[in-house]
Tab-separated table of C-alpha atoms and ligand atoms in Angstrom:
chain	number	residue	atom	x	y	z
A	1364	MET	CA	19.499	41.992	-27.347
A	1365	GLN	CA	18.624	43.487	-30.771
A	1366	ARG	CA	15.226	42.255	-31.991
A	1367	ALA	CA	16.871	41.170	-35.401
A	1368	SER	CA	19.641	39.005	-33.597
A	1369	TYR	CA	16.996	37.516	-31.297
A	1370	VAL	CA	14.624	36.515	-34.398
A	1371	THR	CA	17.841	35.066	-36.213
A	1372	LEU	CA	18.785	33.060	-33.077
A	1373	ALA	CA	15.108	32.005	-32.655
A	1374	LEU	CA	14.706	30.864	-36.441
A	1375	LEU	CA	18.058	28.888	-36.397
A	1376	SER	CA	17.195	27.050	-33.424
A	1377	LEU	CA	13.646	26.161	-34.789
A	1378	GLY	CA	15.242	25.193	-38.053
A	1379	VAL	CA	17.581	22.775	-36.455
A	1380	ALA	CA	14.954	21.345	-34.245
A	1381	GLY	CA	12.791	20.822	-37.431
A	1382	TYR	CA	15.685	19.194	-39.284
A	1383	ALA	CA	16.252	16.776	-36.335
A	1384	LEU	CA	12.552	15.888	-36.070
A	1385	VAL	CA	12.235	15.323	-39.742
A	1386	ALA	CA	15.591	13.403	-40.328
A	1387	TYR	CA	15.266	11.332	-37.212
A	1388	GLY	CA	11.287	10.850	-37.077
A	1389	LEU	CA	10.726	10.239	-40.773
A	1390	PHE	CA	13.984	8.712	-42.174
A	1391	PRO	CA	15.853	5.451	-41.516
A	1392	LEU	CA	18.413	6.048	-38.539
A	1393	GLY	CA	21.743	8.003	-39.649
A	1394	SER	CA	20.464	8.806	-43.119
A	1395	ALA	CA	21.970	12.181	-43.101
A	1396	VAL	CA	25.406	11.322	-41.457
A	1397	HIS	CA	28.785	9.714	-42.322
A	1398	PRO	CA	28.499	6.015	-42.515
A	1399	ASP	CA	30.842	5.623	-39.413
A	1400	MET	CA	28.421	7.869	-37.464
A	1401	ARG	CA	25.464	5.663	-38.773
A	1402	ALA	CA	27.063	2.621	-37.476
A	1403	ALA	CA	27.546	3.865	-34.013
A	1404	PHE	CA	23.904	5.377	-33.973
A	1405	VAL	CA	22.606	1.815	-35.031
A	1406	ALA	CA	24.638	0.255	-32.347
A	1407	HIS	CA	23.084	2.752	-29.749
A	1408	ARG	CA	19.657	3.257	-31.235
A	1409	GLY	CA	17.887	4.111	-27.890
A	1410	ALA	CA	20.546	6.495	-26.644
A	1411	ILE	CA	20.688	8.595	-30.137
A	1412	TYR	CA	16.950	8.613	-30.355
A	1413	ALA	CA	16.595	9.728	-26.489
A	1414	HIS	CA	19.328	12.339	-27.238
A	1415	VAL	CA	17.785	13.756	-30.397
A	1416	PHE	CA	14.178	13.876	-29.477
A	1417	ALA	CA	14.709	14.999	-25.771
A	1418	SER	CA	17.292	17.851	-27.040
A	1419	VAL	CA	14.874	19.214	-29.436
A	1420	ALA	CA	12.683	20.354	-26.777
A	1421	ALA	CA	15.387	22.654	-25.428
A	1422	LEU	CA	16.252	23.922	-28.872
A	1423	ALA	CA	12.359	24.483	-29.771
A	1424	LEU	CA	11.379	26.020	-26.489
A	1425	GLY	CA	14.808	27.962	-25.307
A	1426	PRO	CA	14.193	31.147	-27.591
A	1427	PHE	CA	10.657	31.816	-26.134
A	1428	GLN	CA	12.026	31.446	-22.583
A	1429	PHE	CA	13.971	34.530	-23.167
A	1430	SER	CA	10.870	36.615	-24.227
A	1431	ALA	CA	10.273	39.240	-21.528
A	1432	LYS	CA	6.436	39.386	-22.896
A	1433	LEU	CA	5.985	35.836	-22.311
A	1434	ARG	CA	7.368	35.750	-18.744
A	1435	SER	CA	5.454	38.760	-17.767
A	1436	ARG	CA	2.027	37.990	-19.283
A	1437	ARG	CA	2.211	33.772	-18.784
A	1438	PRO	CA	4.390	33.314	-15.985
A	1439	ALA	CA	2.771	29.752	-15.698
A	1440	LEU	CA	3.519	28.919	-19.189
A	1441	HIS	CA	7.168	30.034	-18.759
A	1442	ARG	CA	7.430	27.722	-15.599
A	1443	TRP	CA	5.861	24.695	-17.661
A	1444	MET	CA	8.212	25.318	-20.609
A	1445	GLY	CA	11.139	25.742	-18.265
A	1446	ARG	CA	10.259	22.374	-16.677
A	1447	VAL	CA	10.131	20.605	-20.014
A	1448	TYR	CA	13.253	22.599	-21.218
A	1449	LEU	CA	15.354	21.445	-18.237
A	1450	GLY	CA	13.847	18.096	-17.527
A	1451	SER	CA	13.545	16.613	-21.013
A	1452	GLY	CA	15.927	18.736	-23.022
A	1453	VAL	CA	18.854	19.289	-20.602
A	1454	LEU	CA	18.532	16.391	-18.428
A	1455	VAL	CA	17.563	13.529	-20.761
A	1456	GLY	CA	19.197	15.015	-23.814
A	1457	GLY	CA	22.537	15.853	-21.912
A	1458	LEU	CA	22.820	12.357	-20.345
A	1459	ALA	CA	22.075	10.604	-23.598
A	1460	GLY	CA	24.505	13.161	-25.341
A	1461	LEU	CA	27.208	12.314	-22.635
A	1462	TYR	CA	26.743	8.699	-23.279
A	1463	MET	CA	26.753	9.284	-27.066
A	1464	SER	CA	30.091	11.188	-26.739
A	1465	ALA	CA	31.710	7.811	-25.970
A	1466	PHE	CA	31.172	6.636	-29.497
A	1467	ALA	CA	31.565	10.062	-31.346
A	1468	PHE	CA	33.098	10.164	-34.766
A	1469	GLY	CA	36.560	11.710	-35.032
A	1470	GLY	CA	38.436	9.934	-32.145
A	1471	VAL	CA	39.447	11.337	-28.724
A	1472	VAL	CA	39.376	14.998	-29.571
A	1473	SER	CA	35.695	14.632	-30.709
A	1474	LYS	CA	34.774	12.588	-27.810
A	1475	LEU	CA	36.223	14.699	-25.262
A	1476	GLY	CA	34.714	17.853	-27.043
A	1477	PHE	CA	31.133	16.394	-26.841
A	1478	ALA	CA	31.754	14.975	-23.352
A	1479	ALA	CA	32.769	18.494	-22.047
A	1480	LEU	CA	29.689	20.054	-23.790
A	1481	ALA	CA	27.455	17.429	-22.264
A	1482	VAL	CA	28.930	18.190	-18.631
A	1483	GLY	CA	28.735	22.005	-19.393
A	1484	TRP	CA	25.108	21.713	-20.336
A	1485	LEU	CA	24.126	19.436	-17.298
A	1486	TYR	CA	26.075	21.767	-14.973
A	1487	THR	CA	24.483	25.109	-16.282
A	1488	GLY	CA	21.164	23.712	-16.123
A	1489	LEU	CA	21.527	22.507	-12.613
A	1490	ARG	CA	22.806	25.935	-11.545
A	1491	ALA	CA	20.022	27.624	-13.260
A	1492	TYR	CA	17.415	25.275	-11.698
A	1493	LEU	CA	18.975	25.646	-7.979
A	1494	ALA	CA	18.997	29.313	-8.439
A	1495	ILE	CA	15.258	29.642	-9.405
A	1496	ARG	CA	14.515	27.238	-6.618
A	1497	ALA	CA	16.316	29.768	-4.399
A	1498	ARG	CA	14.044	32.558	-5.978
A	1499	ASP	CA	17.291	34.122	-7.357
A	1500	VAL	CA	15.907	35.414	-10.611
A	1501	VAL	CA	19.150	37.261	-11.703
A	1502	ALA	CA	21.221	34.190	-11.156
A	1503	HIS	CA	18.756	31.725	-12.909
A	1504	ARG	CA	18.693	34.083	-15.863
A	1505	ARG	CA	22.471	34.231	-16.047
A	1506	TRP	CA	22.797	30.487	-15.789
A	1507	MET	CA	20.097	29.983	-18.425
A	1508	VAL	CA	22.089	32.348	-20.981
A	1509	ARG	CA	25.072	30.088	-20.593
A	1510	ASN	CA	22.888	26.937	-20.745
A	1511	PHE	CA	21.222	28.086	-23.968
A	1512	ALA	CA	24.354	29.126	-25.450
A	1513	LEU	CA	25.579	25.625	-25.096
A	1514	ALA	CA	22.188	24.122	-26.458
A	1515	PHE	CA	22.927	26.358	-29.500
A	1516	ALA	CA	25.893	24.285	-30.238
A	1517	ALA	CA	23.508	22.109	-32.094
A	1518	VAL	CA	23.077	24.957	-34.650
A	1519	THR	CA	26.581	26.191	-34.512
A	1520	LEU	CA	27.899	22.650	-35.253
A	1521	ARG	CA	25.729	22.601	-38.453
A	1522	LEU	CA	27.015	26.051	-39.504
A	1523	TRP	CA	30.713	25.214	-38.729
A	1524	LEU	CA	30.868	21.663	-40.300
A	1525	PRO	CA	29.516	22.595	-43.982
A	1526	ALA	CA	31.797	25.780	-43.685
A	1527	ALA	CA	34.800	23.839	-43.038
A	1528	VAL	CA	34.283	21.234	-45.546
A	1529	ALA	CA	33.341	23.814	-48.154
A	1530	SER	CA	36.763	25.554	-47.329
A	1531	GLY	CA	38.486	22.352	-48.263
A	1532	VAL	CA	39.121	20.788	-44.746
A	1533	PRO	CA	38.690	17.062	-44.819
A	1534	PHE	CA	35.631	15.934	-42.925
A	1535	GLY	CA	37.756	13.633	-40.673
A	1536	LEU	CA	39.752	16.592	-39.450
A	1537	ALA	CA	36.957	19.124	-39.482
A	1538	TYR	CA	34.717	16.963	-37.057
A	1539	PRO	CA	36.961	16.929	-34.178
A	1540	ALA	CA	37.645	20.688	-34.487
A	1541	VAL	CA	33.875	21.401	-34.758
A	1542	ALA	CA	33.268	19.205	-31.592
A	1543	TRP	CA	34.927	22.188	-29.914
A	1544	LEU	CA	34.296	25.066	-32.203
A	1545	CYS	CA	30.474	24.288	-31.769
A	1546	TRP	CA	30.287	25.363	-28.155
A	1547	VAL	CA	33.605	27.123	-26.668
A	1548	PRO	CA	32.950	30.370	-28.873
A	1549	ASN	CA	29.262	30.345	-27.965
A	1550	LEU	CA	30.021	30.268	-24.234
A	1551	VAL	CA	32.494	33.314	-24.877
A	1552	VAL	CA	29.962	35.274	-26.625
A	1553	ALA	CA	27.422	34.493	-23.710
A	1554	GLU	CA	29.911	35.665	-21.165
A	1555	TRP	CA	30.606	38.924	-23.276
A	1556	PHE	CA	26.877	39.311	-23.541
A	1557	LEU	CA	26.347	38.816	-19.780
A	1558	ARG	CA	29.120	41.478	-19.204
A	1559	HIS	CA	27.865	44.055	-21.655
A	1560	SER	CA	23.949	43.809	-21.606
A	1561	GLY	CA	21.341	43.690	-19.053
A	1562	ARG	CA	18.719	42.712	-21.279
A	1563	ILE	CA	17.765	39.556	-23.255
A	1564	HIS	CA	14.812	40.820	-25.122
A	1565	GLY	CA	12.148	43.313	-24.370
A	1566	PRO	CA	11.935	45.865	-21.539
A	1567	ALA	CA	11.045	43.617	-18.441
A	1568	SER	CA	14.255	42.019	-17.648
A	1569	THR	CA	15.421	42.326	-14.272
A	1570	ALA	CA	19.102	41.567	-14.886
A	1571	GLU	CA	22.066	43.336	-13.511
A	1572	PRO	CA	24.781	43.644	-16.214
A	1573	GLY	CA	27.516	43.756	-13.882
A	1574	ALA	CA	26.514	40.855	-11.631
A	1575	THR	CA	29.105	38.211	-11.141
A	1576	LYS	CA	26.929	35.085	-10.501
B	2739	HEM	C1	24.444	20.676	-25.817
B	2739	HEM	C2	24.576	19.511	-25.448
B	2739	HEM	C3	24.825	18.374	-26.559
B	2739	HEM	C4	25.661	17.381	-26.612
B	2739	HEM	C5	26.685	16.998	-25.537
B	2739	HEM	C6	25.422	16.631	-27.722
B	2739	HEM	C7	26.197	15.382	-28.187
B	2739	HEM	C8	25.988	14.736	-29.321
B	2739	HEM	C9	26.744	13.534	-29.706
B	2739	HEM	C10	28.139	12.969	-28.958
B	2739	HEM	C11	26.324	13.177	-30.850
B	2739	HEM	C12	26.893	12.006	-31.883
B	2739	HEM	C13	27.920	12.529	-32.709
B	2739	HEM	C14	28.858	11.574	-33.322
B	2739	HEM	O1	28.450	10.221	-33.218
B	2739	HEM	O2	29.690	11.984	-33.736
B	2739	HEM	C15	25.225	14.008	-31.310
B	2739	HEM	C16	24.439	13.834	-32.406
B	2739	HEM	C17	23.153	14.620	-32.583
B	2739	HEM	N1	22.733	15.497	-31.828
B	2739	HEM	FE1	23.656	16.282	-30.195
B	2739	HEM	N2	24.512	17.182	-28.445
B	2739	HEM	C18	23.937	18.154	-27.819
B	2739	HEM	C19	22.759	19.033	-27.963
B	2739	HEM	C20	21.927	18.729	-29.035
B	2739	HEM	C21	20.652	19.478	-29.297
B	2739	HEM	C22	20.236	20.719	-28.423
B	2739	HEM	C23	20.281	18.936	-30.346
B	2739	HEM	C24	18.778	19.398	-31.008
B	2739	HEM	C25	18.500	19.218	-32.174
B	2739	HEM	C26	20.980	17.847	-30.982
B	2739	HEM	C27	20.689	17.109	-31.998
B	2739	HEM	C28	21.703	16.094	-32.519
B	2739	HEM	C29	21.297	15.339	-33.748
B	2739	HEM	C30	20.217	15.688	-34.614
B	2739	HEM	C31	22.394	14.427	-33.798
B	2739	HEM	C32	22.685	13.457	-34.933
B	2739	HEM	C33	23.691	13.814	-35.915
B	2739	HEM	C34	23.008	14.728	-36.996
B	2739	HEM	O3	22.093	14.226	-37.555
B	2739	HEM	O4	23.576	15.820	-37.295
B	2739	HEM	N3	21.969	17.695	-30.031
B	2739	HEM	N4	24.923	14.819	-30.247
């Protein structure tokens, strides 16, 4: 991956992680969202806080996990960050996100979009974990690329939504569309990337571009 793309991806991830920490750590619950969403959040306070604060770990740590330099120089740190990424971010954040999907704003289309995202996030995380337990580094890397592409939905949702509203699409229509747009294209790009590139970032990747796992 080009260095500029990698840095942009990392900065966007850290930016949204920072937004979530400030908005949910320092302000009353739901201050920055639609009043109907706020009502759902207040009714499921524990789940939304668990979702936001656990998922932030994935968004904040994910970009560093793809650094070949970090993996080769500090393998123990990569392993610990991976445990936090998968254990807190994906497992807790994904289960709480799956629960919150039942109350998502925008009706059944939004609920299904977020539920499918949560299931995909949990599934790819499990596959990445099982692969590394089996010492299959290539498969682990490929599942982690897919998993982080799904975590990155937290970023793309916050790009699609203002873009849709700014182009005149009413919020009530934009939101259910964005519940799918925030992750389906990410997954397509991840698959394209896995087919066309053997490298995440830096020279030490062991990936095989044509591998099918
Ligand atoms: C990838 C799996 C994820 C799923 C399935 C998911 C699901 C959800 C759902 C269902 C909601 C409630 C939306 C509504 O009521 O309409 C929500 C809100 C939220 N999620 Fe996630 N989410 C995911 C990833 C993340 C990540 C990685 C973050 C990291 C920052 C995050 C941060 C938030 C925040 C801050 C909110 C509150 C809404 C806002 O302030 O914009 N989510 N998520």
